[in-house]
mmCIF file of C-alpha atoms in Angstrom:
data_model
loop_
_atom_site.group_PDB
_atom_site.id
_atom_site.type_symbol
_atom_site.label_atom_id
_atom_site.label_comp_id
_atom_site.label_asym_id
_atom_site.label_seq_id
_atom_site.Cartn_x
_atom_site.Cartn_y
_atom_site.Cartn_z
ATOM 1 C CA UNK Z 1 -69.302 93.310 -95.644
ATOM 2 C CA UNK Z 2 -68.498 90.715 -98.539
ATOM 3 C CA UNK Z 3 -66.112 93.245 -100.200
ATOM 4 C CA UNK Z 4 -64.493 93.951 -96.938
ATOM 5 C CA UNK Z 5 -63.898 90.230 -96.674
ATOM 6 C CA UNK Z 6 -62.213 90.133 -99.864
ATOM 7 C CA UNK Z 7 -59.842 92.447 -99.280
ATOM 8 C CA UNK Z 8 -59.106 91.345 -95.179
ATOM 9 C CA UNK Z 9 -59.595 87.220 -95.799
ATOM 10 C CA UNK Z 10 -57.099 86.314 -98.456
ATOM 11 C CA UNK Z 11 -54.448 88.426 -95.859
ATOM 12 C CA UNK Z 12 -55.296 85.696 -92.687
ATOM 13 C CA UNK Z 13 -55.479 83.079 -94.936
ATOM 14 C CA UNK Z 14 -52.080 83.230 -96.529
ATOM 15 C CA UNK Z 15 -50.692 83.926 -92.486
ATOM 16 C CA UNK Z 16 -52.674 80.892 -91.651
ATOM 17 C CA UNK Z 17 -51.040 78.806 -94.827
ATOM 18 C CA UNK Z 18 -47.691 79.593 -93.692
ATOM 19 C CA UNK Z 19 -48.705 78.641 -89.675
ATOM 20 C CA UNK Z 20 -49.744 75.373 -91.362
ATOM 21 C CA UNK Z 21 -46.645 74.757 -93.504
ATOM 22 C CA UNK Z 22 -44.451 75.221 -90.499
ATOM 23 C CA UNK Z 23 -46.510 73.675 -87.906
ATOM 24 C CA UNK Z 24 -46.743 70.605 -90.163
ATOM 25 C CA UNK Z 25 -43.029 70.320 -91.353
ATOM 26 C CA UNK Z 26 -44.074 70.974 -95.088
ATOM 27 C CA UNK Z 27 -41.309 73.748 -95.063
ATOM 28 C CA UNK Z 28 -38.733 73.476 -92.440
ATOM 29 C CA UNK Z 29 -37.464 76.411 -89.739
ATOM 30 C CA UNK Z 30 -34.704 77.030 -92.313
ATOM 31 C CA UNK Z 31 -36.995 77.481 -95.238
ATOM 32 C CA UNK Z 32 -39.342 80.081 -93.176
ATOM 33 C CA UNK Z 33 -36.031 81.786 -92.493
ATOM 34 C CA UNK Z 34 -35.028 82.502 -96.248
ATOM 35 C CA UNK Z 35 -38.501 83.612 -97.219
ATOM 36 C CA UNK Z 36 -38.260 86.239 -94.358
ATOM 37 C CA UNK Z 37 -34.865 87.450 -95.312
ATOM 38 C CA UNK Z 38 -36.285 87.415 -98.800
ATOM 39 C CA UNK Z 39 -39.073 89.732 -97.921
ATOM 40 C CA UNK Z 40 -36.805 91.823 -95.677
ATOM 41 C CA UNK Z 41 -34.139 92.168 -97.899
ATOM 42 C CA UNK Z 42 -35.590 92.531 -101.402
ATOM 43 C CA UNK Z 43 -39.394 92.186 -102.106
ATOM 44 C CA UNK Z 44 -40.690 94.904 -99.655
ATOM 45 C CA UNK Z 45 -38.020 97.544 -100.180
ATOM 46 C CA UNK Z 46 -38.891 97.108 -103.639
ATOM 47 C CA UNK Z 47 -42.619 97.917 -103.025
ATOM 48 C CA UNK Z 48 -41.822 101.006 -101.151
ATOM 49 C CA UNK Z 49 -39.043 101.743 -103.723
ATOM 50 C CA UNK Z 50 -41.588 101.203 -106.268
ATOM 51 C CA UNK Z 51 -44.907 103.198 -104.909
ATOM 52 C CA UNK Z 52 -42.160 106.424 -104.090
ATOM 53 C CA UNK Z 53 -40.471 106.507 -106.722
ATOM 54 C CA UNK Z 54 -43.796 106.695 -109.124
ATOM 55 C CA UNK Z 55 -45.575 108.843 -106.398
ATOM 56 C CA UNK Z 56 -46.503 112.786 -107.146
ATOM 57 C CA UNK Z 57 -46.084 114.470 -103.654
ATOM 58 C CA UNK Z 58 -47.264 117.897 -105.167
ATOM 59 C CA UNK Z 59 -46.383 119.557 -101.968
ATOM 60 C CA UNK Z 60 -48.394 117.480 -99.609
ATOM 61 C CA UNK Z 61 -47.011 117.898 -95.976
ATOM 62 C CA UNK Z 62 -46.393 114.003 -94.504
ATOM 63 C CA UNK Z 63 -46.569 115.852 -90.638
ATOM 64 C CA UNK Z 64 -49.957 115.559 -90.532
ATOM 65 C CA UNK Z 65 -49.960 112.331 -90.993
ATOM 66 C CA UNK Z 66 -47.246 111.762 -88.854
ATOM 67 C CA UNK Z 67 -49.086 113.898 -86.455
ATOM 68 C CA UNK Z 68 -52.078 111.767 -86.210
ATOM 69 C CA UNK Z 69 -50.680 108.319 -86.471
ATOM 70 C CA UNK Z 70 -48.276 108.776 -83.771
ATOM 71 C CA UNK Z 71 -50.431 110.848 -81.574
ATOM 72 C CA UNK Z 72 -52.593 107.411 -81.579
ATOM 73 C CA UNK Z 73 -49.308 105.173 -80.556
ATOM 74 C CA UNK Z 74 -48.728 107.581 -77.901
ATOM 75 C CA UNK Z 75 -52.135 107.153 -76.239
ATOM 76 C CA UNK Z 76 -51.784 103.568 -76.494
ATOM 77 C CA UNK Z 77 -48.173 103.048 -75.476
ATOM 78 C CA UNK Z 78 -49.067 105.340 -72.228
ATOM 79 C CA UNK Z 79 -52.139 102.882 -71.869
ATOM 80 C CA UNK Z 80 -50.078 99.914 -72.015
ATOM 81 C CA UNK Z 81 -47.746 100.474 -70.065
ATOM 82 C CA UNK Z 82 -50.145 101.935 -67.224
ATOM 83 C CA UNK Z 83 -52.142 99.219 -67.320
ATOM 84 C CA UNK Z 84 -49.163 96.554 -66.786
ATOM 85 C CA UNK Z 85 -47.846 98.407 -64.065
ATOM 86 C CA UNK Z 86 -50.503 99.729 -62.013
ATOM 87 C CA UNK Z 87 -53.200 97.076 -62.504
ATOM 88 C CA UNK Z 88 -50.959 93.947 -62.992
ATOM 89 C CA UNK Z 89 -48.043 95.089 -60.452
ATOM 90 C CA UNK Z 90 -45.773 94.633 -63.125
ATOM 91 C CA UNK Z 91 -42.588 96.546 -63.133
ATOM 92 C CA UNK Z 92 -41.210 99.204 -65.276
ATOM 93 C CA UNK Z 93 -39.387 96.946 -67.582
ATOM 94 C CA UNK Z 94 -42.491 95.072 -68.351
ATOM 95 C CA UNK Z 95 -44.152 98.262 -68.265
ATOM 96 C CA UNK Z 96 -42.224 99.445 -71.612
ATOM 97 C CA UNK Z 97 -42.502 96.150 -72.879
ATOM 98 C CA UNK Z 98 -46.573 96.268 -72.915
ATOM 99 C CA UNK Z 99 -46.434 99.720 -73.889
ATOM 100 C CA UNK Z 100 -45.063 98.726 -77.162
ATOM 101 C CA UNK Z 101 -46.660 95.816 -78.056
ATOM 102 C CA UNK Z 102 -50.035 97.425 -78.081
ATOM 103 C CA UNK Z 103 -48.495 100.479 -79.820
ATOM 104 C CA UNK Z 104 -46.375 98.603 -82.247
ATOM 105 C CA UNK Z 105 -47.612 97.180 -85.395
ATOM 106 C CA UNK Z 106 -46.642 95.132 -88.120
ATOM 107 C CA UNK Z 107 -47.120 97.620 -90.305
ATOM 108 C CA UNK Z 108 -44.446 96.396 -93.169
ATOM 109 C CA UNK Z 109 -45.104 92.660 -93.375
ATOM 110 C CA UNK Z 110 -48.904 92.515 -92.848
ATOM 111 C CA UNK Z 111 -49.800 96.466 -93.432
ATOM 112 C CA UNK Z 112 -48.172 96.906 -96.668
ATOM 113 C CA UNK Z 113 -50.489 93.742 -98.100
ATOM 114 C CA UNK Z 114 -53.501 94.896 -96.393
ATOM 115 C CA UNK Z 115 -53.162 98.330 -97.395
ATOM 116 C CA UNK Z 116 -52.663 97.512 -100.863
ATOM 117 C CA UNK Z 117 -55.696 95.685 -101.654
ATOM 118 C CA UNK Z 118 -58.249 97.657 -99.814
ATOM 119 C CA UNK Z 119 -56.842 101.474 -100.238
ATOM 120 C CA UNK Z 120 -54.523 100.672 -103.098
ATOM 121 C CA UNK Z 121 -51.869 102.979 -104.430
ATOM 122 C CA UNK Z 122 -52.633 106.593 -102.666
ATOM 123 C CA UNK Z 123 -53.098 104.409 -99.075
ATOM 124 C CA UNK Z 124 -49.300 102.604 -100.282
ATOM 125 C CA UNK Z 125 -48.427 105.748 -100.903
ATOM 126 C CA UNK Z 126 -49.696 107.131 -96.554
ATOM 127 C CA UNK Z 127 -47.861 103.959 -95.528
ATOM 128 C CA UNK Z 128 -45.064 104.549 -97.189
ATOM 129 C CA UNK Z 129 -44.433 108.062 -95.594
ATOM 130 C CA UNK Z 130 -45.240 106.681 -92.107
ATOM 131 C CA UNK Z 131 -42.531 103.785 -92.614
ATOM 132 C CA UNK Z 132 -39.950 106.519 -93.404
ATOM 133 C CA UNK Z 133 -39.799 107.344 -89.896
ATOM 134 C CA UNK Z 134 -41.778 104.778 -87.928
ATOM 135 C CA UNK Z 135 -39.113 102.159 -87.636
ATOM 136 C CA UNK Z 136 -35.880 104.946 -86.284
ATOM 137 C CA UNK Z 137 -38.771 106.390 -83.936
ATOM 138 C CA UNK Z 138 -39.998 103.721 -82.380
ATOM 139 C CA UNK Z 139 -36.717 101.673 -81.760
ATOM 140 C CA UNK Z 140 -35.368 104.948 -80.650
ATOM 141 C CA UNK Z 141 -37.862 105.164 -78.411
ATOM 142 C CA UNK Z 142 -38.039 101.860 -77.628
ATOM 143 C CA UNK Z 143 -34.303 101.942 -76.358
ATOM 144 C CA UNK Z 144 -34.290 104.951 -74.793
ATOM 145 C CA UNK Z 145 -37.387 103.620 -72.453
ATOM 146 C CA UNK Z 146 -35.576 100.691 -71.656
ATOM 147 C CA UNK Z 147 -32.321 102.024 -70.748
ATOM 148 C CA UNK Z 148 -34.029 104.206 -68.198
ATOM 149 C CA UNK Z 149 -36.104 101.676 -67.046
ATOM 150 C CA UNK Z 150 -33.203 98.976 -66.664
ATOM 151 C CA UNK Z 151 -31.927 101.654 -64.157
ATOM 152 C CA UNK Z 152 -34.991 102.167 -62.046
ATOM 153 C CA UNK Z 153 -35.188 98.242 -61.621
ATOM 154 C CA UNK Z 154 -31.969 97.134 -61.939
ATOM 155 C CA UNK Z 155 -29.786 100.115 -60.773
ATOM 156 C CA UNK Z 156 -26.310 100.852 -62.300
ATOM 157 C CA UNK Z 157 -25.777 103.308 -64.832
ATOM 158 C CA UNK Z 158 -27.539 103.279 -67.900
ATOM 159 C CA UNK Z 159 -25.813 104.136 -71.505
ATOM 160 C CA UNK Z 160 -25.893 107.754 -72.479
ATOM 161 C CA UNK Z 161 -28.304 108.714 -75.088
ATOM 162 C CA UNK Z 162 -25.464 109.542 -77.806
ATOM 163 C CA UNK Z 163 -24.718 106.021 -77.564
ATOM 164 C CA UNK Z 164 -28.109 104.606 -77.822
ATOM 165 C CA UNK Z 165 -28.593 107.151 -81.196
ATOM 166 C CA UNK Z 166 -25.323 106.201 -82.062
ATOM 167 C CA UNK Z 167 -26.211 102.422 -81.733
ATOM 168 C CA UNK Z 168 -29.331 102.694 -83.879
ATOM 169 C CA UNK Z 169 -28.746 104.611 -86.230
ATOM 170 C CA UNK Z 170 -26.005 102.403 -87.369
ATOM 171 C CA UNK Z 171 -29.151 99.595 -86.891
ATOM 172 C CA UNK Z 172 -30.573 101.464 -89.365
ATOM 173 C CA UNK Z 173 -28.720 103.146 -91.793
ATOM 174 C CA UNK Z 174 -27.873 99.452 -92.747
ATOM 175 C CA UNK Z 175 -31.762 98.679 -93.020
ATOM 176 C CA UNK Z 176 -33.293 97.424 -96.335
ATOM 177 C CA UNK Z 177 -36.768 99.520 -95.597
ATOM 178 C CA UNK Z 178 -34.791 102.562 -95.091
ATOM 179 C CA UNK Z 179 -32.790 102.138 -97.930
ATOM 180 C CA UNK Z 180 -35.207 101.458 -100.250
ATOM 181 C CA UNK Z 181 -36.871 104.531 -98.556
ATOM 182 C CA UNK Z 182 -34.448 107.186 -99.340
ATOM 183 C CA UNK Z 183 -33.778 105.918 -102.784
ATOM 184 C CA UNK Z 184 -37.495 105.661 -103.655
ATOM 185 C CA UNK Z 185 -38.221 109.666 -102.114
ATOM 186 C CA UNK Z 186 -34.803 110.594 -103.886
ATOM 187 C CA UNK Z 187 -35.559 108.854 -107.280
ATOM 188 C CA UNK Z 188 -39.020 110.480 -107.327
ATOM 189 C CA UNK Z 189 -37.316 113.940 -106.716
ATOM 190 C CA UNK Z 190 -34.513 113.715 -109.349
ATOM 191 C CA UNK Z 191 -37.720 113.524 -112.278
ATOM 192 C CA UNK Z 192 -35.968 110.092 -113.705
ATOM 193 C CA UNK Z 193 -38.028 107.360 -114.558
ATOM 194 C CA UNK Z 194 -37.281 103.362 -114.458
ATOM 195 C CA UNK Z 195 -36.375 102.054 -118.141
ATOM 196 C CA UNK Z 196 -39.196 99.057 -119.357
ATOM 197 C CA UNK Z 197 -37.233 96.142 -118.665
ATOM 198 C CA UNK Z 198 -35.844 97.509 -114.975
ATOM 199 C CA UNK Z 199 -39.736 98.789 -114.331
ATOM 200 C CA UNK Z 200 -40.840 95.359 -115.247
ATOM 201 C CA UNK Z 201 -38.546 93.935 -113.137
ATOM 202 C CA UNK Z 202 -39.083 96.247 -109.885
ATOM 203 C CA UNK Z 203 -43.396 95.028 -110.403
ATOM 204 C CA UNK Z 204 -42.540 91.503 -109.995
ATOM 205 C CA UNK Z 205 -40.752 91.982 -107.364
ATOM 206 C CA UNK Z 206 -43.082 94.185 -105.762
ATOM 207 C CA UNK Z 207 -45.701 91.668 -106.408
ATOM 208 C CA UNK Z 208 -44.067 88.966 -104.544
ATOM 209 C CA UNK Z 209 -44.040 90.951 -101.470
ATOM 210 C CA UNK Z 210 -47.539 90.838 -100.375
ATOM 211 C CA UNK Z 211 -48.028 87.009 -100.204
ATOM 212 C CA UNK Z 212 -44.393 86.150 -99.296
ATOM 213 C CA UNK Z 213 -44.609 88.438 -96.408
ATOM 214 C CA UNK Z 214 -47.802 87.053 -94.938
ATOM 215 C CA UNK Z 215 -46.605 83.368 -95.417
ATOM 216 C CA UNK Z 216 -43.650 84.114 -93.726
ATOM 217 C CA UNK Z 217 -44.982 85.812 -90.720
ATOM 218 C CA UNK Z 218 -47.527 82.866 -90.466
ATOM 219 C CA UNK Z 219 -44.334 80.762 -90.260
ATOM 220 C CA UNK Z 220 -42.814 82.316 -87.541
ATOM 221 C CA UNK Z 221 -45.643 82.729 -85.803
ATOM 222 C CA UNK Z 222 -44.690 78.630 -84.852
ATOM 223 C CA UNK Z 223 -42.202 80.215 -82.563
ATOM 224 C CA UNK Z 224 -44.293 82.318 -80.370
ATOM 225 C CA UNK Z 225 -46.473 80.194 -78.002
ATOM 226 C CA UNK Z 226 -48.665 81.635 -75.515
ATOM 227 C CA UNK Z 227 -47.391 81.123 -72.733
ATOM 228 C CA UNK Z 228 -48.317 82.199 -69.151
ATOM 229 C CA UNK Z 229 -49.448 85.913 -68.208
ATOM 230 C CA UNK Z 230 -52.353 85.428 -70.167
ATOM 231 C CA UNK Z 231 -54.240 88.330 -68.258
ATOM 232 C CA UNK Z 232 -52.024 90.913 -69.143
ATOM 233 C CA UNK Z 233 -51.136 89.776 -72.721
ATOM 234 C CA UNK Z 234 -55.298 89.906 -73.026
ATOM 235 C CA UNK Z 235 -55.448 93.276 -71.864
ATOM 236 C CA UNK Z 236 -52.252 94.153 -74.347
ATOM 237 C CA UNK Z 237 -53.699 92.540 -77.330
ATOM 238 C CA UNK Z 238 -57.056 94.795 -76.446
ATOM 239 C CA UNK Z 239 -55.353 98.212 -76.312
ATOM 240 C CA UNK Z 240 -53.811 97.174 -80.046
ATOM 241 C CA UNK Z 241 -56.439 95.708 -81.807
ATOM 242 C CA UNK Z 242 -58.990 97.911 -80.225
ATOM 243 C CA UNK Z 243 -57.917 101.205 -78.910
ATOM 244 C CA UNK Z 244 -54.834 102.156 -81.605
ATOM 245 C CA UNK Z 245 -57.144 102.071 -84.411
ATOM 246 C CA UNK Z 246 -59.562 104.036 -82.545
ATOM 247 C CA UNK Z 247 -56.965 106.484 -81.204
ATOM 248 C CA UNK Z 248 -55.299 106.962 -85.384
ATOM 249 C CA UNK Z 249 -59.208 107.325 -86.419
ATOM 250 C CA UNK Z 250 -59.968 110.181 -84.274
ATOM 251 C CA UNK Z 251 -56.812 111.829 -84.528
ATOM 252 C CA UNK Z 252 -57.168 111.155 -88.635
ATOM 253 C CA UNK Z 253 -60.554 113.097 -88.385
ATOM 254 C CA UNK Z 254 -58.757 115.862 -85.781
ATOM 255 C CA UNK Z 255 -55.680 116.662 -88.172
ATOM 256 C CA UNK Z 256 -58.252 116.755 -91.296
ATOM 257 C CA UNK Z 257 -56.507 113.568 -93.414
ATOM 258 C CA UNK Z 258 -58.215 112.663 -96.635
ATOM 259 C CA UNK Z 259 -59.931 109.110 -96.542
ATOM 260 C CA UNK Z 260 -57.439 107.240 -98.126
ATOM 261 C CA UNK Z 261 -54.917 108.571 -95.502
ATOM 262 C CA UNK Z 262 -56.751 107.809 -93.032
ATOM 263 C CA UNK Z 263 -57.679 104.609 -94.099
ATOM 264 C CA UNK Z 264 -54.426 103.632 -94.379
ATOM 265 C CA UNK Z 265 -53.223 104.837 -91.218
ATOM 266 C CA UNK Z 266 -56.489 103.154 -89.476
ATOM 267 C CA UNK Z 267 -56.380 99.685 -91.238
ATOM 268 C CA UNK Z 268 -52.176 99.778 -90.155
ATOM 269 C CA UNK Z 269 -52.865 100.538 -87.160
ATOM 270 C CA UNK Z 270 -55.608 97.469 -86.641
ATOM 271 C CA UNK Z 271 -52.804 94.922 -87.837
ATOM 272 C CA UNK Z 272 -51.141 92.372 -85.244
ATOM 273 C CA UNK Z 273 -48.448 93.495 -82.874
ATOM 274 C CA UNK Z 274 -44.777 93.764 -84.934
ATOM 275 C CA UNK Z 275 -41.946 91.734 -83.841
ATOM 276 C CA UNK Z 276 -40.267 94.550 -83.054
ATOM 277 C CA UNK Z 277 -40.841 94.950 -79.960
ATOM 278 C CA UNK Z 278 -40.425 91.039 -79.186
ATOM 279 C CA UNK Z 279 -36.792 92.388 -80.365
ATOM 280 C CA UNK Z 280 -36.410 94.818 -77.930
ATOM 281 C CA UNK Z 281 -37.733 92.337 -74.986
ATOM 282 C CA UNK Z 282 -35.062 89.715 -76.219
ATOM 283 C CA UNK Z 283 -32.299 92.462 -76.204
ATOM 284 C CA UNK Z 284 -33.061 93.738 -72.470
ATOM 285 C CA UNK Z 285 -34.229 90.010 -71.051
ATOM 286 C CA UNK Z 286 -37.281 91.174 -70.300
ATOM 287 C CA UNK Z 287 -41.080 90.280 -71.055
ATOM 288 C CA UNK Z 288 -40.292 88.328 -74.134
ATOM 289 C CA UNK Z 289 -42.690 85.574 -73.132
ATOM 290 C CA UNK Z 290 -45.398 88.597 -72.855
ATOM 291 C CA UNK Z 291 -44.453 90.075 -76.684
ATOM 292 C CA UNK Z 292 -44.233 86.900 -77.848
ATOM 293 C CA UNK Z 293 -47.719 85.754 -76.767
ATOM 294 C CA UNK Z 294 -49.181 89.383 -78.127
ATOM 295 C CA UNK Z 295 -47.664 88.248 -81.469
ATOM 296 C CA UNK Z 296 -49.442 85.138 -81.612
ATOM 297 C CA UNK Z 297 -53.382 86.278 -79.917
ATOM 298 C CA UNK Z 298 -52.930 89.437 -81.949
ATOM 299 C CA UNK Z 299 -52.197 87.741 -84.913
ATOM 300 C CA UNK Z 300 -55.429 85.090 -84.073
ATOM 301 C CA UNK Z 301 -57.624 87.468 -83.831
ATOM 302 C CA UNK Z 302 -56.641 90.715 -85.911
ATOM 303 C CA UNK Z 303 -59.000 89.032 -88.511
ATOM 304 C CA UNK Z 304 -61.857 89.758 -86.265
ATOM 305 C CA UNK Z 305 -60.615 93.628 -85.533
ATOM 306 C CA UNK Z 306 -59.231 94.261 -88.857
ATOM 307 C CA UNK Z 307 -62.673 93.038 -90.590
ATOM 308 C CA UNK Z 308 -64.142 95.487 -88.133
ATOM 309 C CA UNK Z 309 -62.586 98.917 -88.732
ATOM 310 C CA UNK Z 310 -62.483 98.058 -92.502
ATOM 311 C CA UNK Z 311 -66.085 97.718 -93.081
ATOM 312 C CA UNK Z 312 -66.051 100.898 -90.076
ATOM 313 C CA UNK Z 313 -63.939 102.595 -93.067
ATOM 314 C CA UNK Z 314 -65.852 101.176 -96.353
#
């Protein structure tokens, strides 16, 4: 259990140094802003551009992986939303909404750290080849639930789907992850390697992500409250912490990954609810006081759950 701690401790910690720095003015709203943007922008695209571009596929299929990880969302999303409108009479936009904030995690700015010191580079390498279609298929998703749920509560006519793809994949093709995605997977492929002072370069970068990340998400965390519903958010923050990982763990052992795949994809899974799908709540003005109060108790206690299905995995 000590070694698990060392790996899962120094990631709450730095999250709880940045809640701290915000919460006591130390480093202003503005500040919190430019380290996320930071992180966003440069430091974690160069961390996946880094592990692809120096990984050696050797014809390993990623749909197996794919397979099992989102096999496990799809459980939980159907879960969540169930459970907020059936047992908390919620409707069906608030259904979608707690559907994916137990399914969503924050796999880039607290997985990618996590990952990295407890599987190292083959479970950078799992998450990696998740992220390269995790964030277009869930927001697709995402959208596409909400559109046709707008309608159902709301009534009108909702937007056809060629204009929701068309919408985000624009979103997208502009993202830093998913550029630094296809130029990692495409750099590996051409058989090029980095010169010494641009591979030196690309590590520090890299470096900076893991502890820049976490202090910024512990900074914005000041922003997301609990507030009200605390019921359903409870149940919500259950199904992510408790059920995904269990969900990705058996489907890791049905599809036949190799431990550090599914480590990786069990120890991303366990991570605190994304902000993502706060961002879809904000865009359809609906349930963001129940995504943003996942963020937060997720975040509180994914030290607990994450602790858990590491040692579970050691």
């Amino acid at each position: 259990m000590s070694a698990v701690l060392i790996n899962v401790a120094p990631v709450f910690l730095l999250i709880l140094i940045g809640w701290i720095l915000a919460r006591t003015k130390v480093l202003n709203e503005a500040t919190g802003d430019a380290l996320g943007e930071f992180v966003f922008k440069i430091a974690v695209p160069m961390l996946i551009f880094s592990t692809l571009a120096n990984a050696h596929f050797d014809g390993v299929s990623p749909f197996r992986l794919w397979a099992a990880y989102f096999a496990g969302v799809a459980v939980t999303w159907t879960a969540g939303h169930l459970i907020a409108k059936h047992v908390f009479t919620r409707d069906d936009k608030i259904g979608v909404i707690a559907g994916m904030s137990a399914a969503f995690a924050n796999n880039v700015f607290i997985g990618l750290p996590l990952v990295g010191r407890s599987v190292g580079t083959e479970g950078l390498l799992a998450l990696s080849i998740l992220l390269a279609i995790h964030l277009p298929l869930m927001m697709i998703v995402g959208t596409i639930l909400m559109e046709r749920a707008t309608v159902i509560v709301d009534g009108g006519k909702g937007r056809g789907l060629k204009a929701i793809l068309a919408q985000v994949g624009w979103n997208l093709v502009r993202n830093p992850l998913v550029i630094a995605l296809g130029a990692g997977l495409a750099f590996s492929l051409s058989g090029l390697t980095l010169t010494p002072v641009l591979s030196t370069v690309v590590t520090q970068l890299s470096s900076a992500a893991g502890p820049a990340a976490l202090i910024s998400i512990g900074m914005a965390l000041t922003r997301y409250p609990v507030r009200g519903n605390i019921g359903l958010t409870g149940a919500i923050a259950a199904l992510k912490l408790l059920l995904l990982p269990a969900a990705v763990f058996l489907m890791g052992k049905a599809f036949g990954l190799s431990p550090a795949w599914a480590a990786a994809l069990v120890l991303t899974s366990s991570v605190p609810t994304g902000i993502n799908a706060w961002l879809i709540a904000q865009r359809f003005r609906a349930g963001q006081n129940i995504a943003a109060s996942t963020i937060s108790v997720t975040t509180a206690l994914g030290v607990v759950s994450v602790s858990f299905w590491a040692w579970l995995l050691a």
